[in-house]
XYZ file of C-alpha atoms in Angstrom:
579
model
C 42.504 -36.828 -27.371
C 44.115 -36.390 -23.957
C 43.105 -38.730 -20.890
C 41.569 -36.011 -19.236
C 39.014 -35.308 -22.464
C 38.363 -39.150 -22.446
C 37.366 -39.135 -19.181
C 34.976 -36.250 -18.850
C 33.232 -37.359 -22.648
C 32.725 -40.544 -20.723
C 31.272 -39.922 -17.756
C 29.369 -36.498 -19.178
C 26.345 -37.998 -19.425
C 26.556 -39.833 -16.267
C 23.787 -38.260 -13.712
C 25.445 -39.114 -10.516
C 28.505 -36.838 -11.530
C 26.279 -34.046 -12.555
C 24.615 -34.154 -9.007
C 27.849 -34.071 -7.244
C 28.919 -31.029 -9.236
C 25.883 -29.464 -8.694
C 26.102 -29.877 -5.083
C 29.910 -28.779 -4.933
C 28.730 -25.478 -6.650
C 26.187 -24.867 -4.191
C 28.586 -25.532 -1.174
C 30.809 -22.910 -2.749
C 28.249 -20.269 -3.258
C 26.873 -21.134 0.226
C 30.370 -20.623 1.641
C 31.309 -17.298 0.058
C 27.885 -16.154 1.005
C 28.432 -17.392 4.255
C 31.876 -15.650 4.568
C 30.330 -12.725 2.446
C 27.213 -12.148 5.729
C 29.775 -12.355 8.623
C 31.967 -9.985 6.998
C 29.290 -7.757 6.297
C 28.263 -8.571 9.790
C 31.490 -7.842 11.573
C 32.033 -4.788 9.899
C 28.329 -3.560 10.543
C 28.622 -4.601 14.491
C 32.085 -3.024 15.017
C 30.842 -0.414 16.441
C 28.121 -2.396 18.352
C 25.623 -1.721 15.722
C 25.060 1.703 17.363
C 25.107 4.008 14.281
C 23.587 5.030 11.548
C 26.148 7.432 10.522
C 29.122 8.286 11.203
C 30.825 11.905 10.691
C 33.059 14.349 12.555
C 31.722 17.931 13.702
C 34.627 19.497 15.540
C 34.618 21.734 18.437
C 34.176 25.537 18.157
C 38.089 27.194 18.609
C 38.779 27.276 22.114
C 39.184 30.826 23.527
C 43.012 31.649 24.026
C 44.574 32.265 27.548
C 43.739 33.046 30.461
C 40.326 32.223 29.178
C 39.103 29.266 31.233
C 39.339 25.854 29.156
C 36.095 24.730 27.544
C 34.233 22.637 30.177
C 34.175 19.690 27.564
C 36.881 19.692 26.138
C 38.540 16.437 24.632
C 35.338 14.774 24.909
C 33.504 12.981 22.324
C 29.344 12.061 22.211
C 26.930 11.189 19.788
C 23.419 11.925 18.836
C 20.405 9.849 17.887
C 18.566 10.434 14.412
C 16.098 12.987 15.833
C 18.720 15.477 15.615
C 19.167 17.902 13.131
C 22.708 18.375 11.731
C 23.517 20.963 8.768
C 23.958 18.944 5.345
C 22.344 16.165 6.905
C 19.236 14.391 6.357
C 17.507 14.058 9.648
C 15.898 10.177 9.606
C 14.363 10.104 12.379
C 14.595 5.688 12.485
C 12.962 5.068 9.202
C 14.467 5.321 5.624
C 11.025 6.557 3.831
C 11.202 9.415 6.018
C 14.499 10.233 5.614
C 14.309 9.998 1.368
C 11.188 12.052 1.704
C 12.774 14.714 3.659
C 15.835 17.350 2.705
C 19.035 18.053 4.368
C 18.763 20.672 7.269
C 19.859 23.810 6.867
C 20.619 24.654 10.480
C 22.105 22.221 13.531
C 20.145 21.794 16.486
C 20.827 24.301 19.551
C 21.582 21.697 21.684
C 24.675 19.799 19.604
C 25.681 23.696 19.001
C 26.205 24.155 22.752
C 28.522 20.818 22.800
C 30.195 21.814 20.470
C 30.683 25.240 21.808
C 31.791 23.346 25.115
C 34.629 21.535 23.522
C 33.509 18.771 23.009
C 33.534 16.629 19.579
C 30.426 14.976 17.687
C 31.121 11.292 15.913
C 28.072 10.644 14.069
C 24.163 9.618 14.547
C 22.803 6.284 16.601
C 19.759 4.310 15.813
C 16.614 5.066 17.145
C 13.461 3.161 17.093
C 11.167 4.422 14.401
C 9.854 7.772 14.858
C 10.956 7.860 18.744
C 8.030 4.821 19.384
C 9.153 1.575 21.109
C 10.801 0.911 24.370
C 12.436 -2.315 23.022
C 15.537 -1.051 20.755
C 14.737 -2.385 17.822
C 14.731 -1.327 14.844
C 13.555 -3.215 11.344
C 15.473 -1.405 8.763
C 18.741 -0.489 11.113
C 18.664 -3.416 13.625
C 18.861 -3.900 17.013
C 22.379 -2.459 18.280
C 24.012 -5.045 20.669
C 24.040 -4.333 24.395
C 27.359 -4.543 25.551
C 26.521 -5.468 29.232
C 24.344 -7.910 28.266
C 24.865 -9.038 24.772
C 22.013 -11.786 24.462
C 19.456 -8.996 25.478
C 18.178 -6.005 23.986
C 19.233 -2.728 25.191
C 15.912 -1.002 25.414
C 14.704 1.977 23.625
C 14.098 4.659 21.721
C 17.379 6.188 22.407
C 19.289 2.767 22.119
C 21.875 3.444 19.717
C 23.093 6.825 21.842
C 22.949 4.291 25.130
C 25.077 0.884 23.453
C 27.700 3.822 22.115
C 28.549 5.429 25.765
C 27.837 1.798 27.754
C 30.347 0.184 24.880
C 32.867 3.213 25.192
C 32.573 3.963 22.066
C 31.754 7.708 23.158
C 31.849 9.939 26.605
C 28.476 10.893 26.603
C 25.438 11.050 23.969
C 22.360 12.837 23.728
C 18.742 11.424 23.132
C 15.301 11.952 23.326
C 13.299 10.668 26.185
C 9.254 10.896 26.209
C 8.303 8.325 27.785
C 11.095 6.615 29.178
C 13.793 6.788 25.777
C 16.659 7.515 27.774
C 15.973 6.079 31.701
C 14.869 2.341 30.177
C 18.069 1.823 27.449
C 20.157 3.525 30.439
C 18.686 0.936 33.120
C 18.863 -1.895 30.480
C 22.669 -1.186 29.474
C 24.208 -0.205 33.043
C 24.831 3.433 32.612
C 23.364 6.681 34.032
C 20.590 8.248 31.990
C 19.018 11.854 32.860
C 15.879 12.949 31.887
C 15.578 16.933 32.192
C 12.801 18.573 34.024
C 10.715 19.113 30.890
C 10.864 22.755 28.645
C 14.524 23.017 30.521
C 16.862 22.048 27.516
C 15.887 23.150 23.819
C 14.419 20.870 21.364
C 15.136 23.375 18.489
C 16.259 21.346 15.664
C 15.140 18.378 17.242
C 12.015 15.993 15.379
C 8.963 16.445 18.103
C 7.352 12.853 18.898
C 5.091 14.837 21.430
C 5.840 18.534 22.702
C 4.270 18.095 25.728
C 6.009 15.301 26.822
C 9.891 15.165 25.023
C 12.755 16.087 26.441
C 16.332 16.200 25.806
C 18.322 13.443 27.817
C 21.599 12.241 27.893
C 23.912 9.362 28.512
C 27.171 8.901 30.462
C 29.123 6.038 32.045
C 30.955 8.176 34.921
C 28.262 11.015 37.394
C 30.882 13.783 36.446
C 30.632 13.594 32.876
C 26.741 13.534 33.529
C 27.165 17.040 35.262
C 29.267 18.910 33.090
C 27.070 18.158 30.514
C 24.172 18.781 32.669
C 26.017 22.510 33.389
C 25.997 23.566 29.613
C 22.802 22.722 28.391
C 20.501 23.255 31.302
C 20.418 27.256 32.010
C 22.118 29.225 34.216
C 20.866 29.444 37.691
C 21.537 32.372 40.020
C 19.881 30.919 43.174
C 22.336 28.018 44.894
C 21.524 24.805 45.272
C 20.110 23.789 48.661
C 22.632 21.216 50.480
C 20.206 19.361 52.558
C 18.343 16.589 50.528
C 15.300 14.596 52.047
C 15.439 11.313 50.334
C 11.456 9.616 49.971
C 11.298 5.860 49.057
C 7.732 5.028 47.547
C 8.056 1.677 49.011
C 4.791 0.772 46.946
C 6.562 1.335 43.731
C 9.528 -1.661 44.928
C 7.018 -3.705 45.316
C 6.611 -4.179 41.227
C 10.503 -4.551 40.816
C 12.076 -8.276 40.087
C 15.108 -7.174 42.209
C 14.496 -7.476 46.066
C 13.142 -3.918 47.401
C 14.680 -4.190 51.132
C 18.109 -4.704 49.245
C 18.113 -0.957 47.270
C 16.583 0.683 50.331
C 19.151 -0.366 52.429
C 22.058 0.374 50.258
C 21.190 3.699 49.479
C 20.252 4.105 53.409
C 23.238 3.109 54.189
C 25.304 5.211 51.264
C 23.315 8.594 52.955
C 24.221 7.697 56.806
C 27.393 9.239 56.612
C 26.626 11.891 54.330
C 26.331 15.339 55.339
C 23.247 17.245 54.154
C 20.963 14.428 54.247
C 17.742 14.280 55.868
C 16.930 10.224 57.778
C 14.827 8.993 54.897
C 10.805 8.989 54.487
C 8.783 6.511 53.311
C 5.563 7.126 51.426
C 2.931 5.058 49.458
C 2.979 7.038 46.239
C -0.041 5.314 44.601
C -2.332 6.598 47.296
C -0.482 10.149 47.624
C -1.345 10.248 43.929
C -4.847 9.230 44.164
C -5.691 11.820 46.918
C -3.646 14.620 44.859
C -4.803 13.759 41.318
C -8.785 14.260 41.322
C -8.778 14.149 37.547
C -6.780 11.096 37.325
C -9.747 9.441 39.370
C -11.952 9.785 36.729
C -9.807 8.544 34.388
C -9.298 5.581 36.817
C -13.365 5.037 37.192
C -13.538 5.287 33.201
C -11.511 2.387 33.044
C -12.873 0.118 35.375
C -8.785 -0.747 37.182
C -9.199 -2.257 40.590
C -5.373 -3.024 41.514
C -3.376 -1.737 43.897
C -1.413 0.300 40.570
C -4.257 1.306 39.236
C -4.264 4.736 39.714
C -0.565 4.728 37.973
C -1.996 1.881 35.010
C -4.265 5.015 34.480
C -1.620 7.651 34.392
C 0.345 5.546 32.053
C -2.755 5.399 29.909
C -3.077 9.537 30.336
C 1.055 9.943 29.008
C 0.105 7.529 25.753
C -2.720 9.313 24.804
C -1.129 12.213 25.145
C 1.684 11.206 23.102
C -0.613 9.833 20.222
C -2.525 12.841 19.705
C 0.465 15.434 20.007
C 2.117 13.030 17.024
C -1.234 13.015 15.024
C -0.934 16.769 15.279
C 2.910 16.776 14.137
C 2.863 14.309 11.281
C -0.731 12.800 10.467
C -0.699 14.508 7.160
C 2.758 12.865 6.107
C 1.494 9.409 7.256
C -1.174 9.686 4.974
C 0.691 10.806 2.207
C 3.084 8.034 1.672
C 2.387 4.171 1.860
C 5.513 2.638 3.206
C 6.281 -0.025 5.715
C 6.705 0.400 9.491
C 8.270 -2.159 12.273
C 5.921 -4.556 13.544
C 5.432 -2.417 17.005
C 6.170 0.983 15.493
C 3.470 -0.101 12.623
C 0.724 0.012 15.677
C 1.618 2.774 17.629
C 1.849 4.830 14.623
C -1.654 3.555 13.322
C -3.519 3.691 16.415
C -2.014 7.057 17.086
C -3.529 8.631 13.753
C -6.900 6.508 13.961
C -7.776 7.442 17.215
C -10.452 10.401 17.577
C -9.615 12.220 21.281
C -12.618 13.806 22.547
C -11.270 14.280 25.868
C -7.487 15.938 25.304
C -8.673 18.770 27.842
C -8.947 16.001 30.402
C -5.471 15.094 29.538
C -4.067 18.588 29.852
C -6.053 18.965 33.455
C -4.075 15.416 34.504
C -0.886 16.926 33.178
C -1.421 19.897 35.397
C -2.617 18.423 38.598
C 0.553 16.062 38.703
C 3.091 19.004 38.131
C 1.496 20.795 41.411
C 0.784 17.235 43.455
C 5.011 16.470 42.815
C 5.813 20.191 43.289
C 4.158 19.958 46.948
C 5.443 16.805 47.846
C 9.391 16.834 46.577
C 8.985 20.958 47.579
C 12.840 22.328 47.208
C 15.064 19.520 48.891
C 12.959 16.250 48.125
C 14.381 13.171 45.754
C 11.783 10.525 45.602
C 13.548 7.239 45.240
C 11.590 4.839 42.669
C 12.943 1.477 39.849
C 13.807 2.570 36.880
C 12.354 -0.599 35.198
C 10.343 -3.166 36.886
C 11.672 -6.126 34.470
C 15.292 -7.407 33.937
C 16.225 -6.687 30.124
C 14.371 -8.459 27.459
C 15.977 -11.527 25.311
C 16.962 -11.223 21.835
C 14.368 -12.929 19.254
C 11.703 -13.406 22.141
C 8.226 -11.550 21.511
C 8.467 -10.786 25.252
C 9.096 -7.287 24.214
C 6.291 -6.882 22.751
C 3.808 -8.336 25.420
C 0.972 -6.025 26.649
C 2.447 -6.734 30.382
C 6.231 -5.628 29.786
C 4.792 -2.540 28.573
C 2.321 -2.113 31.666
C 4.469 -2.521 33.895
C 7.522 -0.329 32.134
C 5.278 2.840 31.186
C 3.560 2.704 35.027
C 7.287 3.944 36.601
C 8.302 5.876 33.868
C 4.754 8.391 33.170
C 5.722 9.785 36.640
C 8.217 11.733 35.592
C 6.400 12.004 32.224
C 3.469 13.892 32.934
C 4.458 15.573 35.831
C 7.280 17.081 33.914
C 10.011 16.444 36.502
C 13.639 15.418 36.443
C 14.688 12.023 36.813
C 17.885 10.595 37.122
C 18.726 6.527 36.275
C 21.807 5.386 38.192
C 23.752 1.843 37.628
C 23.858 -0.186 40.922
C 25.658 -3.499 39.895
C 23.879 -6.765 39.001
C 21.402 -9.357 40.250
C 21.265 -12.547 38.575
C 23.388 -10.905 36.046
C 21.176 -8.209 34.920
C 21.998 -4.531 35.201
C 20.112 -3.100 38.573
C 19.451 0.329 38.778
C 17.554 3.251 40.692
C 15.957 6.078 39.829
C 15.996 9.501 41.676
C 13.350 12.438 40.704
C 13.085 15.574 41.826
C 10.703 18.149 41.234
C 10.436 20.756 37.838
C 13.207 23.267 37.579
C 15.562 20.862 39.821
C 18.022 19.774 37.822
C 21.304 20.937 38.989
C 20.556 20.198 42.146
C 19.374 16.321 41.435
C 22.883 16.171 38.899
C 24.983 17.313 42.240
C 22.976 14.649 44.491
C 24.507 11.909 41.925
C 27.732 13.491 42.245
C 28.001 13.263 45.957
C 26.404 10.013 46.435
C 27.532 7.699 43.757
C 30.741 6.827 44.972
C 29.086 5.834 48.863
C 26.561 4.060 47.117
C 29.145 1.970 44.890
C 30.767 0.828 48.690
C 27.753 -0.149 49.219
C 27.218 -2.215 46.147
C 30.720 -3.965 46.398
C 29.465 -4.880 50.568
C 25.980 -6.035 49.627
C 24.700 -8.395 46.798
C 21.405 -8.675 45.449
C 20.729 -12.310 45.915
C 22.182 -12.538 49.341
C 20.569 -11.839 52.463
C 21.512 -8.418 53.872
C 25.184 -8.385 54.121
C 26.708 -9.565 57.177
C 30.563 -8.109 56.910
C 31.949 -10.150 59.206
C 31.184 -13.353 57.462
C 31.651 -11.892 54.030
C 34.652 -14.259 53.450
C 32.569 -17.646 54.439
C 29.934 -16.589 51.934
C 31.915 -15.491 48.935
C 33.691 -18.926 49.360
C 29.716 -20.684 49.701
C 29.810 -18.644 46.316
C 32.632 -19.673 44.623
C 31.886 -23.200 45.343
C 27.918 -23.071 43.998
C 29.411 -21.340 40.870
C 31.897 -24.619 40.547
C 29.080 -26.835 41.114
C 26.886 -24.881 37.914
C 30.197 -24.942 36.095
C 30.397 -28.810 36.006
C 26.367 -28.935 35.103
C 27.452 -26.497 31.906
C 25.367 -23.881 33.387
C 27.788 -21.164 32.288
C 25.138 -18.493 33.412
C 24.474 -19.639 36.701
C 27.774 -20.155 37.347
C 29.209 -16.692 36.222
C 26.626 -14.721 38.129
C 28.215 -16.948 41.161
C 31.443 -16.184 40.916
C 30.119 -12.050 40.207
C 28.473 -12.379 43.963
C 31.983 -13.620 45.036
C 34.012 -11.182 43.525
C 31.578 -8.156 45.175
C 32.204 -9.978 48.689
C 35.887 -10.047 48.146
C 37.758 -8.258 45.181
C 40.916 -9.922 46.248
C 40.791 -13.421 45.451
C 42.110 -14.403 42.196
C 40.333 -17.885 42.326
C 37.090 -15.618 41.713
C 38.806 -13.622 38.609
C 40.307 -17.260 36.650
C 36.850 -19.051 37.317
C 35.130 -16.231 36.494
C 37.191 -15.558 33.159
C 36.640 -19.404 32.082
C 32.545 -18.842 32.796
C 32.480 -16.228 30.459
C 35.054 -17.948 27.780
C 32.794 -21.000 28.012
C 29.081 -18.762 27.797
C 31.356 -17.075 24.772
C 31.728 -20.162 22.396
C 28.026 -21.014 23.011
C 27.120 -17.473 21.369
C 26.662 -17.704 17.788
C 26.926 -14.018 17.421
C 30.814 -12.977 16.774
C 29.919 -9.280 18.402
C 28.292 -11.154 21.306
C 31.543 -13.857 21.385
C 33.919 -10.676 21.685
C 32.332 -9.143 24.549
C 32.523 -11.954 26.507
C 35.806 -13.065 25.534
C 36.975 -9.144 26.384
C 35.488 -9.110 29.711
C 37.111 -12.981 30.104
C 40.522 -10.916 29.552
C 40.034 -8.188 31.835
C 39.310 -10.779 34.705
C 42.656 -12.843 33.557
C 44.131 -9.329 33.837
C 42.735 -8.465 37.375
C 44.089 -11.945 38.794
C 47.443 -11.346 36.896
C 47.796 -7.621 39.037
C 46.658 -9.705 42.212
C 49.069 -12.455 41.865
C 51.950 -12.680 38.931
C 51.432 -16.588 39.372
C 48.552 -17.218 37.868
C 49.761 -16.416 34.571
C 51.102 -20.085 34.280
C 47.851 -21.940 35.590
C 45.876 -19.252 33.362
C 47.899 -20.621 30.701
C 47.580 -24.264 31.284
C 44.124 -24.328 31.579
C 43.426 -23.118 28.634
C 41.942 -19.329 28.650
C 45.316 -18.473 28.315
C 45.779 -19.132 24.900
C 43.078 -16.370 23.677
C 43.893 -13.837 26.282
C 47.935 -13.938 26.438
């Protein structure tokens, strides 16, 4: 008998050695399942987690010479799962519909037109179940990672076709937006996000959440893009669009945003001052103009008892859900009955309340619906943009139930049932950070306006980004002339949160710096070692990458600004990952 038998035959019936084995086994299945999970993970968040499905439509032939090129042309987008696509099943964000549902037959008018255009489809994004939810989540398909922000959510329903254009995954994608699906993801992820006045782009093809109030949206990260998209599905006009703009600021409405009201008004008053066609700027209390314009919306306020200074828009917000729970009931009621499946913990409610509510007064509705459509026609009249937050909140943090508290949702739906139920068009523009959260603004003009709000963007965006890069949102109003003391008060609070480990803090620092003066590369290296730092804290890998790209592109931007730095980039540390 070898030594080796010996040995084992003696000690076989030794406990202790049994126990050790057994433990060794169950490290090595916990590592390869381990290993097995962030594979699976890395591969699933590749792409940001924005898809559900990936395929290729191509673009129609383009017509041959002197034919004019195809306005989109070499441009890619996706759509969310409310779509309709030929040979595909439609899932509209839950699995039990889509196995309980066949392929369509036909593609939806509006993807036809892109395509048409030139421009390529990549596949389907997640949305949250059945078009409910503001959050982005989704409990069979997950949450897809916000790439500006990658320990918060990136807002909803149309979060998967907002992560894929603010990620750069795609040019431009399409959505749905009822009651905010496109403007909150778009505010939450840094991008522009346009909500169509409503019955202007088809929904053919498209799942309804609630005909009355869904429209067709879309995403881009650059205001052109955003127009020639804007100029193939939205018809053809044969009246030109009026030059002169009168912008209105419902000062009221600033008043509920966390980022500091005086600082947006000023930088887009500033952006227009030099702008030809624009009107000085008004400023209006829209909660009262509502209340004297909106009889039937009084009664709904008196029905429900609110005494704030809101409450006549807490009421309207109230008038858009209802609206949208009994137009679903109408659509699918009989298939929620049918099947017993699981929903999302939000989507679960919505959904339930939506088919066990009885509405006795959904004339009343209709009459609010109305009123507000003639109250915004008379006040916005053919040149007005009323100026209004997006999103009164910064974006919600992963694994918090914050996104599900009655007051997130209060205050979110009050700004975003105004262009809701009045049917305009709104328009969600990206101005920068505060605190390092994405800030943006919302424009909204009246029904039918479209073209005309999509070439406001166009000629103002670049001002208003000047204006952004002078002012910053937790300064004082910008003093130019002592922009260099303060970004260097800046630099050295940021090195002061640095040494505390407050990698946040001190990142959002060196950010205010950077917008004061883009030319020191002191800003850029701290900067890139804040965000290298806040990257090794992140146990996500997706999370981890998108800080340790953006860490890069600052190395890079110091690198361009001074060839030097290379070696102290290196020495310090950074260097190692990024050259």
């Amino acid at each position: 008998m070898s030594q080796q038998l010996k040995l084992i035959k003696e000690y076989a019936s030794n406990p202790k050695l049994w126990l050790v084995i057994g433990v060794g086994v169950v490290g090595i299945v916990v590592l390869a399942e381990t290993r097995r999970r962030t594979q699976r993970g890395k591969a699933h968040k590749l792409d940001f987690g924005a898809f559900v499905e990936r395929f290729e439509l191509l673009p129609f032939p383009q017509p041959p010479p002197p034919a004019a090129k195809q306005s989109l042309s070499a441009l890619t987008f996706a759509i969310n799962d409310t779509f309709d696509v030929k040979g595909y099943v439609t899932g509209f964000g839950n699995p039990t519909w889509k196995s309980t549902h066949k392929a369509a037959e036909k593609t939806a008018v509006v993807v036809t037109a892109l395509l048409k255009s030139g421009a390529t489809c990549v596949g389907k994004t997640i949305v949250d179940e059945f078009s409910f939810g503001i959050s982005g989540e989704n409990k069979y398909y997950g949450t897809p990672t916000n790439p500006r922000r990658p320990s918060c959510k990136p807002g909803g329903s149309s979060c998967g076709s907002a992560v894929a254009v603010a990620a750069g995954l795609v040019d431009f994608a399409v959505g749905t937006d009822t009651t905010g699906c496109v403007r909150i993801p778009a505010a939450f992820c840094g991008i522009f996000g346009f909500r169509p006045s409503h019955g202007s782009v088809s929904t053919i093809g498209v799942l309804p959440n609630a005909q009355s109030l869904d429209t067709i949206g879309w995403f881009a990260r650059d205001p052109s893009i955003l127009h020639h998209v804007g100029h193939v599905l939205l018809p053809l006009s044969s009246v030109e669009s009026k030059r002169s703009r009168q912008i209105i600021f419902a000062d009221d409405l600033f008043q509920l945003s966390f980022i500091p009201s005086q600082k947006t008004i000023y930088i887009i008053g500033k952006a227009i001052e030099n702008l030809s066609g624009f009107q000085a700027p008004k400023h209006l209390n829209l909660c009262q103009y509502i209340d004297s314009k909106v009889p039937s919306l009084r009664l709904h306020e008196q029905s429900t008892h609110q005494q704030n200074e809101t409450s006549i828009l807490k009421t309207l917000s109230l008038v858009m859900l209802a609206l949208q729970g009994y137009e679903f009931k109408t659509n699918h009621e009989e298939w929620v009955k049918s099947l017993k499946f699981k929903l999302g913990r939000v989507v679960c409610d919505h959904v339930i309340a939506a088919i066990n509510t009885t509405y006795d007064n959904i004339k009343a509705l209709y009459k609010v619906r109305t009123e507000m459509r003639g109250a915004f026609q008379s006040l916005l009249k053919d040149d007005g943009i009323l100026v209004i937050p997006t999103v009164a909140d910064s974006q919600l943090k992963l694994n918090t139930k914050k996104g599900f508290s009655s007051e997130f949702h209060d205050r979110t739906f009050v700004l975003s049932s105004i262009a809701s139920v009045s049917g305009c068009c709104q328009v969600t523009i990206p101005l920068g950070y505060h605190d390092d959260y994405c800030v943006s603004v919302s424009f909204v003009s009246f029904h039918g306006a479209d073209k005309f709000l999509l070439d406001t963007v166009l000629d103002i965006y670049s001002t208003l980004q000047e204006q952004v890069g002078f002012g910053s949102y937790s300064l004082p109003l910008p003093d130019i002339s002592s922009s260099m003391e303060t970004s260097e008060f800046l630099k050295e609070k940021g090195n002061a949160a640095f040494k505390e480990r407050q990698w946040s803090k001190a990142l959002s620092c060196y950010t205010e710096a950077i917008n004061l003066n883009g030319t020191n590369t002191t800003y850029y290296c701290n900067r890139a070692a804040a965000h290298l730092k806040l990257g090794r804290c992140e146990v996500s890998h997706i999370c981890q990458l998108v800080l340790f790209q953006q860490a890069a592109e600052d190395c890079s931007k110091a690198i361009f600004l001074d060839n030097k730095v290379r070696k102290s980039a290196c020495d310090s540390g950074y260097g190692k990952f990024i050259f």
